[in-house]
Amino acid sequence: MSVLVVGASGAVGGAVVEGLLERGAEVRATSRSPEKLTLPASVQTFAADLDDPASFADALVGVDRVFLYADLAAPEPLLHTLAAAHVRHVVLLSSSAVTLPGAAEDFNGGRFLRVERAVEESGLAYTFLRPGGFASNAARWSWAIRSDGAVPLPHPDAVQAPIHEQDIADVAVIAMTSDALMGQAPSLSGPERLTLREQIEIIGDVIGRPLSVTEQTEAESAAMLSRHVPEVWVRQIIKDWREAVGSTPPLSAEYTRITGKPSRTFRRWVEDNKRLFQGEDSAGRVLSGGSAPD
């Protein structure tokens, strides 16, 4: 059985590849720039673009299951290509945003919900993975931590339950190598609620440096974020922070139910990636949870 990982350059996709290889699966991977992938020699790599479904033709020959990011403006053509290639099961990295009230009208929830609905309508068997905020979003603070140790934020008391990308990958691997999660849509979270301020304190504790928060206005934060991410994401990030102040995000037990193991803490994520905050690249993989890899 061959399985295909779309987006193997990402932190989750890369971890999925590693987990599949550990289970003895025949793994293929696609990227717009496969020459940039750093994967074991046993992984077949293919050049493919989500916006050009025909580019997946070679990669899909004999493939039974596909791991897919839900970063698709028009998912139907690609899903038609997967079905025509006799793919049996799609494991979709979606988002817990689809479960929130008003998800269809929300930028983040709406884009994931559209892809989920397209998968359902395609007739393909599926598993939807619905994680909340990634612990790796803390990578956005690395430049400030490496420079003066003061992280600028407009809503430092926003509450999250950040999830380690390895937890997401562990569940994806189970879905890719068995039928245990077919038709399911587990929501996934980290094991604890933490404010942004508390996350920064944990980073400081792990790297052995005192860190602080510089409180910003939303306008100041938007101006800073817009240097690095599209405007639509700037609005979404600040909105999410604003609405998370004083919130109690749900803590999911799905990871433990599915794997039989406790989920990884935010501290564990920082320990696994502490070089990121010490002026070194952690692993050469994309660590942002805001957009899909190529």
Coordinates of C-alpha atoms in Angstrom, one line a residue:
M1 CA 0.0 0.0 0.0
S2 CA 1.3 3.4 -1.0
V3 CA 0.4 6.6 0.9
L4 CA 0.9 10.2 -0.3
V5 CA 1.7 13.1 2.0
V6 CA 0.9 16.5 0.5
G7 CA 2.8 19.3 2.2
A8 CA 5.7 17.2 3.5
S9 CA 7.7 20.4 4.0
G10 CA 5.5 21.4 6.9
A11 CA 6.1 20.5 10.5
V12 CA 3.0 18.3 10.6
G13 CA 3.5 16.8 7.2
G14 CA 7.2 16.1 7.9
A15 CA 6.3 14.4 11.2
V16 CA 3.6 12.3 9.4
V17 CA 6.2 11.1 6.9
E18 CA 8.5 10.0 9.8
G19 CA 5.6 8.2 11.5
L20 CA 4.5 6.4 8.4
L21 CA 8.1 5.2 7.7
E22 CA 8.3 3.9 11.3
R23 CA 5.2 1.8 10.6
G24 CA 6.7 0.4 7.4
A25 CA 4.5 2.2 4.9
E26 CA 5.5 3.0 1.4
V27 CA 5.5 6.8 1.4
R28 CA 5.3 9.3 -1.3
A29 CA 5.5 13.1 -0.9
T30 CA 4.6 16.1 -3.1
S31 CA 5.8 19.7 -3.1
R32 CA 5.9 22.6 -5.5
S33 CA 9.7 22.4 -5.0
P34 CA 10.5 18.8 -4.2
E35 CA 14.2 19.5 -4.6
K36 CA 14.0 21.5 -1.4
L37 CA 12.6 18.6 0.6
T38 CA 15.0 16.8 3.1
L39 CA 13.4 13.4 3.4
P40 CA 14.8 9.8 3.7
A41 CA 15.9 8.3 0.4
S42 CA 13.1 5.7 0.6
V43 CA 10.4 8.5 0.2
Q44 CA 9.5 9.1 -3.4
T45 CA 9.1 12.8 -4.1
F46 CA 7.0 14.4 -6.9
A47 CA 6.5 18.0 -8.1
A48 CA 2.8 18.9 -7.7
D49 CA 0.8 22.0 -7.2
L50 CA -2.6 22.1 -5.4
D51 CA -3.8 24.6 -7.9
D52 CA -3.0 22.2 -10.8
P53 CA -4.6 18.8 -10.0
A54 CA -3.2 17.3 -13.2
S55 CA 0.3 17.7 -11.7
F56 CA -0.6 14.9 -9.2
A57 CA -1.1 12.2 -11.9
D58 CA 2.3 10.4 -11.4
A59 CA 2.3 10.8 -7.6
L60 CA -1.2 9.1 -7.3
V61 CA -0.5 5.9 -9.2
G62 CA -1.2 3.1 -6.8
V63 CA -1.9 5.4 -3.9
D64 CA -4.5 4.2 -1.4
R65 CA -4.5 7.1 1.1
V66 CA -3.7 10.8 1.0
F67 CA -2.7 13.3 3.8
L68 CA -4.0 16.7 2.7
Y69 CA -3.8 20.2 4.0
A70 CA -7.1 22.1 3.8
D71 CA -5.5 25.1 2.2
L72 CA -7.5 24.9 -1.0
A73 CA -9.3 27.8 -2.6
A74 CA -11.1 25.4 -5.0
P75 CA -10.9 21.9 -3.6
E76 CA -13.3 20.2 -6.0
P77 CA -10.9 19.7 -9.0
L78 CA -8.3 18.1 -6.8
L79 CA -10.8 15.8 -5.0
H80 CA -12.1 14.7 -8.4
T81 CA -8.5 13.8 -9.4
L82 CA -8.1 11.8 -6.2
A83 CA -11.3 9.9 -6.8
A84 CA -10.5 9.2 -10.4
A85 CA -7.1 7.8 -9.3
H86 CA -9.0 5.4 -7.0
V87 CA -7.7 6.9 -3.7
R88 CA -9.7 5.3 -1.0
H89 CA -9.2 7.6 2.0
V90 CA -8.3 11.3 2.6
V91 CA -6.9 12.4 5.9
L92 CA -7.6 16.1 6.0
L93 CA -5.8 18.6 8.3
S94 CA -8.6 20.9 9.0
S95 CA -9.2 23.1 12.1
S96 CA -11.3 23.2 15.2
A97 CA -12.5 26.6 13.9
V98 CA -15.2 24.7 11.9
T99 CA -16.9 23.8 15.2
L100 CA -17.3 27.3 16.5
P101 CA -20.6 29.3 16.2
G102 CA -20.7 31.3 13.0
A103 CA -17.9 29.2 11.5
A104 CA -19.2 29.6 7.9
E105 CA -19.0 33.4 8.2
D106 CA -15.6 33.4 9.8
F107 CA -12.6 33.7 7.5
N108 CA -10.7 30.9 9.1
G109 CA -13.6 28.6 9.9
G110 CA -15.2 29.2 6.5
R111 CA -12.2 28.2 4.5
F112 CA -11.8 24.9 6.3
L113 CA -15.5 24.2 6.4
R114 CA -15.7 24.6 2.6
V115 CA -13.0 22.0 2.1
E116 CA -14.5 19.6 4.6
R117 CA -17.9 19.8 2.8
A118 CA -16.2 19.3 -0.6
V119 CA -14.5 16.1 0.7
E120 CA -17.8 14.8 2.0
E121 CA -19.5 15.5 -1.3
S122 CA -16.7 13.8 -3.3
G123 CA -17.7 10.4 -2.1
L124 CA -14.1 9.7 -0.7
A125 CA -13.8 8.1 2.7
Y126 CA -12.3 10.7 5.0
T127 CA -10.9 11.6 8.4
F128 CA -11.0 15.2 9.4
L129 CA -8.3 16.3 12.0
R130 CA -9.5 19.4 13.8
P131 CA -6.7 20.9 15.9
G132 CA -6.9 24.2 17.7
G133 CA -4.0 26.7 17.8
F134 CA -0.6 25.3 17.1
A135 CA 2.1 25.6 19.8
S136 CA 4.4 26.4 16.8
N137 CA 2.6 29.8 16.4
A138 CA 5.0 30.9 19.2
A139 CA 7.7 30.8 16.6
R140 CA 6.4 34.3 15.6
W141 CA 8.0 35.6 18.8
S142 CA 11.4 34.2 18.1
W143 CA 12.9 37.4 16.6
A144 CA 11.8 39.5 19.6
I145 CA 13.1 36.9 22.1
R146 CA 16.4 36.6 20.3
S147 CA 16.9 40.3 20.2
D148 CA 15.8 42.0 23.4
G149 CA 13.6 39.4 25.1
A150 CA 10.5 41.7 25.0
V151 CA 7.6 40.3 23.0
P152 CA 5.1 42.9 21.7
L153 CA 1.5 41.8 22.0
P154 CA -1.9 43.6 22.0
H155 CA -3.7 41.0 24.1
P156 CA -1.2 39.0 26.2
D157 CA -3.9 37.6 28.4
A158 CA -5.6 35.7 25.5
V159 CA -6.1 32.1 26.5
Q160 CA -5.2 29.2 24.3
A161 CA -4.7 25.4 24.5
P162 CA -1.7 25.1 22.2
I163 CA -1.1 21.7 20.5
H164 CA 2.2 20.2 19.6
E165 CA 2.4 19.4 15.9
Q166 CA 3.7 15.9 16.7
D167 CA 0.4 15.1 18.5
I168 CA -1.5 16.0 15.2
A169 CA 0.9 13.8 13.2
D170 CA 0.5 10.9 15.6
V171 CA -3.2 10.9 15.0
A172 CA -2.8 11.3 11.3
V173 CA -0.5 8.3 11.1
I174 CA -3.1 6.1 12.8
A175 CA -5.7 7.4 10.3
M176 CA -3.3 6.7 7.4
T177 CA -2.4 3.2 8.5
S178 CA -5.8 1.8 9.7
D179 CA -9.5 2.2 9.4
A180 CA -9.9 3.1 13.0
L181 CA -10.6 6.8 12.4
M182 CA -12.4 6.5 9.1
G183 CA -15.5 8.8 9.1
Q184 CA -14.4 10.5 12.3
A185 CA -13.5 14.2 12.9
P186 CA -11.5 14.4 16.2
S187 CA -11.0 17.8 17.7
L188 CA -7.5 18.1 19.1
S189 CA -5.9 20.4 21.6
G190 CA -3.0 20.7 24.0
P191 CA -3.5 19.4 27.6
E192 CA -3.6 22.8 29.3
R193 CA -4.9 26.4 29.0
L194 CA -2.2 29.0 28.8
T195 CA -2.3 32.8 28.2
L196 CA 0.1 34.2 25.7
R197 CA 1.9 35.8 28.7
E198 CA 2.3 32.4 30.3
Q199 CA 3.6 30.8 27.1
I200 CA 6.3 33.5 27.0
E201 CA 7.2 32.8 30.6
I202 CA 7.6 29.1 29.8
I203 CA 9.9 29.9 26.9
G204 CA 12.0 32.0 29.1
D205 CA 12.2 29.3 31.7
V206 CA 13.2 26.7 29.2
I207 CA 15.9 28.9 27.6
G208 CA 17.1 30.3 30.9
R209 CA 16.4 33.9 30.1
P210 CA 13.9 36.4 31.7
L211 CA 11.4 37.5 29.0
S212 CA 8.8 40.2 29.2
V213 CA 5.7 41.4 27.3
T214 CA 5.4 44.8 25.7
E215 CA 1.7 45.6 25.5
Q216 CA 0.7 47.1 22.1
T217 CA -2.5 48.6 20.7
E218 CA -4.2 46.6 18.0
A219 CA -3.2 49.1 15.4
E220 CA 0.5 48.8 16.4
S221 CA 0.3 45.0 16.3
A222 CA -1.4 45.1 12.9
A223 CA 1.3 47.4 11.5
M224 CA 4.0 45.0 12.7
L225 CA 2.2 41.8 11.6
S226 CA 1.5 43.2 8.2
R227 CA 5.2 43.1 7.4
H228 CA 5.1 39.3 7.4
V229 CA 1.6 38.0 6.8
P230 CA -1.3 39.0 4.4
E231 CA -3.8 41.6 5.7
V232 CA -6.6 39.0 6.0
W233 CA -4.4 37.0 8.4
V234 CA -3.5 40.1 10.4
R235 CA -7.2 40.7 11.0
Q236 CA -7.8 37.1 11.9
I237 CA -4.9 36.8 14.3
I238 CA -5.8 39.9 16.2
K239 CA -9.5 39.0 16.3
D240 CA -8.6 35.6 17.7
W241 CA -6.5 37.1 20.4
R242 CA -9.1 39.7 21.3
E243 CA -11.9 37.1 21.6
A244 CA -9.7 34.7 23.6
V245 CA -9.1 37.1 26.5
G246 CA -10.8 35.5 29.5
S247 CA -11.9 32.5 27.5
T248 CA -11.9 28.8 28.5
P249 CA -11.0 26.9 25.3
P250 CA -12.1 23.2 25.5
L251 CA -9.4 20.7 26.3
S252 CA -9.8 17.6 24.2
A253 CA -9.1 14.0 25.3
E254 CA -9.2 12.7 21.8
Y255 CA -5.4 12.4 21.5
T256 CA -5.3 10.1 24.5
R257 CA -8.4 8.2 23.4
I258 CA -6.8 7.5 20.0
T259 CA -3.2 6.9 20.9
G260 CA -3.4 5.8 24.5
K261 CA -0.8 8.4 25.5
P262 CA -0.9 11.8 27.2
S263 CA -0.8 14.7 24.9
R264 CA 2.4 16.8 24.8
T265 CA 2.6 20.1 26.7
F266 CA 3.6 23.5 25.5
R267 CA 6.7 23.2 27.5
R268 CA 7.6 20.0 25.7
W269 CA 7.2 21.9 22.3
V270 CA 9.5 24.6 23.5
E271 CA 12.1 22.1 24.7
D272 CA 11.9 20.4 21.3
N273 CA 12.4 23.7 19.5
K274 CA 14.4 25.8 22.0
R275 CA 17.1 26.5 19.4
L276 CA 14.6 28.6 17.6
F277 CA 14.7 31.0 20.4
Q278 CA 18.4 30.9 20.8
G279 CA 19.3 32.1 17.4
E280 CA 19.5 28.8 15.6
D281 CA 17.1 27.1 13.2
S282 CA 15.3 24.3 15.0
A283 CA 14.8 21.7 12.2
G284 CA 14.7 23.3 8.8
R285 CA 10.9 22.8 8.7
V286 CA 8.1 25.3 8.5
L287 CA 6.7 25.8 12.1
S288 CA 3.8 28.1 11.4
G289 CA 0.3 26.9 11.9
G290 CA -1.2 29.8 10.0
S291 CA -0.7 28.5 6.4
A292 CA 0.1 25.3 4.6
P293 CA 3.5 24.3 3.3
D294 CA 4.0 23.6 -0.4

